[in-house]
Backbone as JSON Lines, residues from 0, in Angstrom:
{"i":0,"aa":"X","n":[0.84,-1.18,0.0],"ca":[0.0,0.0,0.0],"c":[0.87,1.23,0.0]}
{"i":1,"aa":"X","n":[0.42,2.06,-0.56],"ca":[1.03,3.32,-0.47],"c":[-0.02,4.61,-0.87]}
{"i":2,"aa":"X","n":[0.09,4.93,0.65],"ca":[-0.92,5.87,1.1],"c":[-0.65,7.31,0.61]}
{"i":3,"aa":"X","n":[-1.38,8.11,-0.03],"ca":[-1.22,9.49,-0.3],"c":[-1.73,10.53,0.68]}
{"i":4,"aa":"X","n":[-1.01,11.28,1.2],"ca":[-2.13,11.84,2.19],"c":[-1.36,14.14,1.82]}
{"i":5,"aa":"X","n":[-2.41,14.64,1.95],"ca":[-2.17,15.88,2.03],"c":[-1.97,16.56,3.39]}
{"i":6,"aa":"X","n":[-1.23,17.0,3.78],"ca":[-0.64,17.9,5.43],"c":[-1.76,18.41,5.75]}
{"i":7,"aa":"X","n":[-1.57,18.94,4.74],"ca":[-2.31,20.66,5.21],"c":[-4.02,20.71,5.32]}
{"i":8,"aa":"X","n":[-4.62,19.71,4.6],"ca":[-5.85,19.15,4.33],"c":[-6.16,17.76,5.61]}
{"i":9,"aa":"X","n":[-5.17,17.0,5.84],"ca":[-4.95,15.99,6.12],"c":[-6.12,14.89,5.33]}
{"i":10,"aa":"X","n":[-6.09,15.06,4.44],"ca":[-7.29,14.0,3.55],"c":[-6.1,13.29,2.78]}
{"i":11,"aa":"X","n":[-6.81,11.79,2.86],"ca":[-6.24,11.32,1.76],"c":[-6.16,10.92,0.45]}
{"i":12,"aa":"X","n":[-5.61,11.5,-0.01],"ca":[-5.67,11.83,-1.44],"c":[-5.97,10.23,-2.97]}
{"i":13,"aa":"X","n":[-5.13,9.34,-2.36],"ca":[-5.09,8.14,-2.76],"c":[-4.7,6.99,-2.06]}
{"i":14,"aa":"X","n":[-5.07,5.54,-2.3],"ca":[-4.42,4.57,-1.19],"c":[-4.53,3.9,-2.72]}
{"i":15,"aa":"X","n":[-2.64,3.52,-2.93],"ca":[-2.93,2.63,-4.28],"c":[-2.53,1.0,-3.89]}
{"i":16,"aa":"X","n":[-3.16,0.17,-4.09],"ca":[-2.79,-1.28,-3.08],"c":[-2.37,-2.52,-4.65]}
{"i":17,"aa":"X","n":[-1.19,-2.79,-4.3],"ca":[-0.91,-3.47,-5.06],"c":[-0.12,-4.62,-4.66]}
{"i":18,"aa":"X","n":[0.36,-5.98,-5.2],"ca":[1.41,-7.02,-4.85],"c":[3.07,-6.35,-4.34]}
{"i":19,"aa":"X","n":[3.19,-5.73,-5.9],"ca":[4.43,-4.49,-4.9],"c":[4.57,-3.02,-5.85]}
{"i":20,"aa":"X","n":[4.96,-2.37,-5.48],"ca":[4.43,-0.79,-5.78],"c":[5.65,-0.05,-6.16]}
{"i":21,"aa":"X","n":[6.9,-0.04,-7.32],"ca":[7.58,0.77,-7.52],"c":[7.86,1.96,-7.49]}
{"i":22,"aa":"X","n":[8.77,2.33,-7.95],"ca":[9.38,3.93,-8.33],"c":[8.34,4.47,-9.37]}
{"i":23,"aa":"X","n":[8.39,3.6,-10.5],"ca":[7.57,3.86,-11.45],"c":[6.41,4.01,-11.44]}
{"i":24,"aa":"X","n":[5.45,3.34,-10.51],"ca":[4.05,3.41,-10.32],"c":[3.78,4.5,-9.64]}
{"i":25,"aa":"X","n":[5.05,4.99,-8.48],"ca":[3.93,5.92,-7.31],"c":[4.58,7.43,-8.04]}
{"i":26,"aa":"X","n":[5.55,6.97,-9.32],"ca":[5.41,8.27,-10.32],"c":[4.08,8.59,-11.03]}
{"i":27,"aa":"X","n":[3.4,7.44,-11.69],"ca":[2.31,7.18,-12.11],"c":[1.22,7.76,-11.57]}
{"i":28,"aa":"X","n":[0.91,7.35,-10.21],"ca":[0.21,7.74,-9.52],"c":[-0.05,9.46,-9.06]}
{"i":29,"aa":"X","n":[1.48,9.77,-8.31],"ca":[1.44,11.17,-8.4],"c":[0.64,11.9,-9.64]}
{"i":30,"aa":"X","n":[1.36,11.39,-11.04],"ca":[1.42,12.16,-12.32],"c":[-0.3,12.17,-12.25]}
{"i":31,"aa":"X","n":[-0.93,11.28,-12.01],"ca":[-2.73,11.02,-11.7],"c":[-3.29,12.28,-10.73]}
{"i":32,"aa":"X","n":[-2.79,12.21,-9.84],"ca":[-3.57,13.14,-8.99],"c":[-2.92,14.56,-9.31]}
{"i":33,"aa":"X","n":[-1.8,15.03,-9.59],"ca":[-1.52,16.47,-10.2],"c":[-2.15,16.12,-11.09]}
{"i":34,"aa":"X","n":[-2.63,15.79,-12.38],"ca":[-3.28,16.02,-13.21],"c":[-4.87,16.51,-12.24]}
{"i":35,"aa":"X","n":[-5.35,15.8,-11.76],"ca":[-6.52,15.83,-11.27],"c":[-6.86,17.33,-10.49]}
{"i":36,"aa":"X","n":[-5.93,17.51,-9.22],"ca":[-5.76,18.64,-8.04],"c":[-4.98,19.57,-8.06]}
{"i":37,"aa":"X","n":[-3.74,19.34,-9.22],"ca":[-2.58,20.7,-9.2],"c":[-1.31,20.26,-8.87]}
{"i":38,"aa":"X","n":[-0.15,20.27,-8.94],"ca":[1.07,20.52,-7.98],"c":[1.3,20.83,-7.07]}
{"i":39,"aa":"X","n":[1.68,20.3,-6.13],"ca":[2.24,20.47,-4.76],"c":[3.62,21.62,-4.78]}
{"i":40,"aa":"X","n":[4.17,21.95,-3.62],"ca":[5.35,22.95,-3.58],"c":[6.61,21.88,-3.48]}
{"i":41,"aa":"X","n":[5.9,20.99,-2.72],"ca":[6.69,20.07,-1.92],"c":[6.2,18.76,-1.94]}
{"i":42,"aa":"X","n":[7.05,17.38,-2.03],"ca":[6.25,16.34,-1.47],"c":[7.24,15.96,-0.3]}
{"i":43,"aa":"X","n":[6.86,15.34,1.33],"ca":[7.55,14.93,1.77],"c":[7.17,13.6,2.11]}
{"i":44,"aa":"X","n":[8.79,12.25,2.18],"ca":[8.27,11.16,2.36],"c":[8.97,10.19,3.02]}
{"i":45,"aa":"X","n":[9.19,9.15,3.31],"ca":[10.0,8.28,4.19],"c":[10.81,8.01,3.09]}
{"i":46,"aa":"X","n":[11.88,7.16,3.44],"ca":[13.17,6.59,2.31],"c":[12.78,5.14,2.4]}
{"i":47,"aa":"X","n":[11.28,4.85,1.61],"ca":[11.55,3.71,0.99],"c":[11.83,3.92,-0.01]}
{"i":48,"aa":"X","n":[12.12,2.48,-0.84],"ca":[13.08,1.73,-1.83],"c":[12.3,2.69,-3.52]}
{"i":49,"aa":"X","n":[10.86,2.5,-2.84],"ca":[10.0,2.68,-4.15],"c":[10.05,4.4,-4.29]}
{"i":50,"aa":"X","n":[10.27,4.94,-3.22],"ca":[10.6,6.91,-2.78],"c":[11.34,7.46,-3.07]}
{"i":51,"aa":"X","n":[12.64,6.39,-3.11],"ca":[13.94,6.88,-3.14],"c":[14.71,6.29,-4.62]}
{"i":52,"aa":"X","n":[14.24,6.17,-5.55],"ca":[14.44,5.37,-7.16],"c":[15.02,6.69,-8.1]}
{"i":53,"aa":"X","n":[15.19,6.0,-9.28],"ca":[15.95,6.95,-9.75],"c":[14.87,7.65,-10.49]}
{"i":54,"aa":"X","n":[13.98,6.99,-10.72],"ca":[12.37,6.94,-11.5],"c":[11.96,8.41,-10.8]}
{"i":55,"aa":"X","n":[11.55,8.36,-9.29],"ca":[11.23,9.07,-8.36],"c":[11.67,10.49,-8.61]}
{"i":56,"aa":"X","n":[13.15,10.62,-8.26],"ca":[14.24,11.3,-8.57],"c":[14.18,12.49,-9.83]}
{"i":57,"aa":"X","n":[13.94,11.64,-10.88],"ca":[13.82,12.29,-12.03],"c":[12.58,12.81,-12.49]}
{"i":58,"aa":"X","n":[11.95,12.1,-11.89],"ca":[10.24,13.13,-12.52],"c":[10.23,14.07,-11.52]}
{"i":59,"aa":"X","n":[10.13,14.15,-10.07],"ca":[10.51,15.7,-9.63],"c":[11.56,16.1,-9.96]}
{"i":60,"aa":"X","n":[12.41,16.63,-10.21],"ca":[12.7,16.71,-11.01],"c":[12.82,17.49,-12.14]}
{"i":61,"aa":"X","n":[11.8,16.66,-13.21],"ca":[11.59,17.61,-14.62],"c":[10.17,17.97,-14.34]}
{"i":62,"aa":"X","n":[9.55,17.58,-13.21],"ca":[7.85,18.72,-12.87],"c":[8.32,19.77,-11.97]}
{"i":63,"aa":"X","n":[9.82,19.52,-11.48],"ca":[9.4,21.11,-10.51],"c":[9.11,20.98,-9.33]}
{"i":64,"aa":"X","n":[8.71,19.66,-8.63],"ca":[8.68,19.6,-7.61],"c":[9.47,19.27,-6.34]}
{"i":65,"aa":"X","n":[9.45,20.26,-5.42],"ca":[10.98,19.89,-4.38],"c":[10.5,18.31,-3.54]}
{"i":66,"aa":"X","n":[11.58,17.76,-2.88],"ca":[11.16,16.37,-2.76],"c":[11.75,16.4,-1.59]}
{"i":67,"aa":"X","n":[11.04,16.28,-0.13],"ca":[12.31,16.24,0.53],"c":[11.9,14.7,1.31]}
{"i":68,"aa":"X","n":[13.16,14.14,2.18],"ca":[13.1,13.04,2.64],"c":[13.43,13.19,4.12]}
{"i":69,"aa":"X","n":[12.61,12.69,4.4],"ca":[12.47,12.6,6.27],"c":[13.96,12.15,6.77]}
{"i":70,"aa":"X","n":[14.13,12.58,7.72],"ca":[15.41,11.76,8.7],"c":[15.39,10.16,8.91]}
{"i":71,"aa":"X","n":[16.61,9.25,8.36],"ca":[16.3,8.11,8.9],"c":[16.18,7.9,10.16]}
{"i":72,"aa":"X","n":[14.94,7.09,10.27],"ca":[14.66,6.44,11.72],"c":[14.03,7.78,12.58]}
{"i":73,"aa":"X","n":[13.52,8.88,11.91],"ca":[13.19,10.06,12.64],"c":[11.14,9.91,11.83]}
{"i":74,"aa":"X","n":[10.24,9.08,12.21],"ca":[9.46,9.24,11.51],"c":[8.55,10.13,12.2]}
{"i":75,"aa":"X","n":[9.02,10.79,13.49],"ca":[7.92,12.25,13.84],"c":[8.14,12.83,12.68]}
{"i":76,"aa":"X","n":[8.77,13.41,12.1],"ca":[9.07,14.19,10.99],"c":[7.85,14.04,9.57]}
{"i":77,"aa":"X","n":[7.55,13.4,9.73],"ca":[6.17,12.99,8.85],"c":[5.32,12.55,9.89]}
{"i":78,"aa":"X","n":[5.08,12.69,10.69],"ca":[4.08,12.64,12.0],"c":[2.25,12.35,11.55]}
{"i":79,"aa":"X","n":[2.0,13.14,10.72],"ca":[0.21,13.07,10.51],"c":[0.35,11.57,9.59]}
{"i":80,"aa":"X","n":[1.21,11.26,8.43],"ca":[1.41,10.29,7.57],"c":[1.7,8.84,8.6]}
{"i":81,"aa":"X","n":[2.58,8.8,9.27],"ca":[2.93,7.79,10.12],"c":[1.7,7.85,11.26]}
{"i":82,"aa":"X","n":[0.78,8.88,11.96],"ca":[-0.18,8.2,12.79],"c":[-1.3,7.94,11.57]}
{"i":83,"aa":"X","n":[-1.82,8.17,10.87],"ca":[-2.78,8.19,9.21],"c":[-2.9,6.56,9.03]}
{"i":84,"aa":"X","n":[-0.87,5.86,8.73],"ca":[-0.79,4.6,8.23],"c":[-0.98,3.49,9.61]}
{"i":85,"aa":"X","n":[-0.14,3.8,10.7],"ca":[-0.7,3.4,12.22],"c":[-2.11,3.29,11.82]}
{"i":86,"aa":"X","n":[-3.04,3.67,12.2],"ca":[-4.65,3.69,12.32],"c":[-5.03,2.67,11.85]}
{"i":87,"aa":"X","n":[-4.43,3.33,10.03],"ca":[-5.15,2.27,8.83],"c":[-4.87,0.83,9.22]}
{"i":88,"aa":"X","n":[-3.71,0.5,9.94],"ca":[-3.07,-0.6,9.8],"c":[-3.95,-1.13,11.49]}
{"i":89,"aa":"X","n":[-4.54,-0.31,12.19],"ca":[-4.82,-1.08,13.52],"c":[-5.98,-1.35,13.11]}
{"i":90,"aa":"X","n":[-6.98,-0.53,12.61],"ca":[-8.92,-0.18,12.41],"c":[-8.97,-1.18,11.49]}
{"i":91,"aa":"X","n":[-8.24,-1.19,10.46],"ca":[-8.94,-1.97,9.11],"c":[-8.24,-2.82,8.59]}
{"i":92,"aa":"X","n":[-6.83,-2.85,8.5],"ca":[-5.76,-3.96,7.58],"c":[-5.63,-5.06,8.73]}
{"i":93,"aa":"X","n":[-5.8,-5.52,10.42],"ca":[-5.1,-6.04,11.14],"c":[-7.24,-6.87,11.28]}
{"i":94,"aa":"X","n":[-7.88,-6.29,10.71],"ca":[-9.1,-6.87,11.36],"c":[-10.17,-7.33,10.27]}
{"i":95,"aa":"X","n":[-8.93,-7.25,8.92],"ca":[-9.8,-7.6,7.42],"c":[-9.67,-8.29,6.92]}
{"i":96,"aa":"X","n":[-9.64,-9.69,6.47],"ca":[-9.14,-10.61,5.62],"c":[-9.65,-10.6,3.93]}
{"i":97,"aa":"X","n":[-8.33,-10.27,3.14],"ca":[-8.45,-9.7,1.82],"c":[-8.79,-11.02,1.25]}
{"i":98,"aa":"X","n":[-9.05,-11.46,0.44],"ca":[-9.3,-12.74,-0.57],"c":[-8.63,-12.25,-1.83]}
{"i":99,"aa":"X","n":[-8.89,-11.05,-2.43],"ca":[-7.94,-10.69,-3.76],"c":[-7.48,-9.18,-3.5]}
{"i":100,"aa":"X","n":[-6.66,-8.84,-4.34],"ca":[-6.45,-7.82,-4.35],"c":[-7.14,-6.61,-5.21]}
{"i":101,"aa":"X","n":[-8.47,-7.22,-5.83],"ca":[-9.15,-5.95,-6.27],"c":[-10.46,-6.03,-5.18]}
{"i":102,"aa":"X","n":[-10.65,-6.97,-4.31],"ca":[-11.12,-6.84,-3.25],"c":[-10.59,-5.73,-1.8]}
{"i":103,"aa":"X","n":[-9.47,-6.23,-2.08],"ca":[-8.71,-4.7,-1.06],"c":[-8.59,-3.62,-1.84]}
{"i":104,"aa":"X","n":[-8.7,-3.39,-3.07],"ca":[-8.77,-2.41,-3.58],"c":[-10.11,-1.44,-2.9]}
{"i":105,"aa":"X","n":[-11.31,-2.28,-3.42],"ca":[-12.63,-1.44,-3.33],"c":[-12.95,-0.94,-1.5]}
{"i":106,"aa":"X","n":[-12.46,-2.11,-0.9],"ca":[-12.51,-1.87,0.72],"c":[-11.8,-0.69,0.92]}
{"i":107,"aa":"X","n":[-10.63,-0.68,0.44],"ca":[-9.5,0.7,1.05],"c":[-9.97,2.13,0.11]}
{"i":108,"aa":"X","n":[-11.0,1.79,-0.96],"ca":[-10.91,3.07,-1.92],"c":[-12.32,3.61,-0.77]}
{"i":109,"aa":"X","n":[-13.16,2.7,-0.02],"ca":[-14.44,3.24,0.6],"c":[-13.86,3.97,1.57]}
């Protein structure tokens, strides 16, 4: 899963749920919702594998957008995102049993 969430709004913007979720996809994805809502000033995010790509890298990049990356092992620093994925993961992922994955799709898009 890889949760989209806005600060300043604190809404979340997208939850895209897949087997596994690249550089390339959560470029994809972004490129989806700026099309949809606008550009951000900023995105900030943890240093996973799929965050931190060269994919990642390069489309902010050539859109203009500053990218910054949290402190390792410092995840107050993204604080609303880390209690947001906490929740999701206590309320609904720890008490749901998925059968497919376009079944967790429609559950996590409600």
């Amino acid at each position: 899963m890889l949760n989209i969430v806005d600060d300043v709004t604190r809404e979340c913007l997208a939850v895209v749920v897949d087997t596994s979720i690249s550089g390339r996809r959560a470029v994809r994805e972004l490129g989806d919702l700026i099309a949809r809502l606008g550009a951000p000033k900023m995105i900030v995010s943890g240093n996973g594998t799929e965050l931190t790509s060269n994919a990642v890298l390069t489309w902010s990049g050539d859109v203009g957008i500053e990218w910054h990356y949290i402190a390792p092992g410092k995840p107050t620093q993204n604080g609303f995102l880390e209690s947001f994925n906490g929740r999701m993961r206590d309320e609904l992922l720890n008490e749901t049993l998925f059968f497919t994955i376009g079944q967790a799709r429609a559950i996590l898009a409600r």
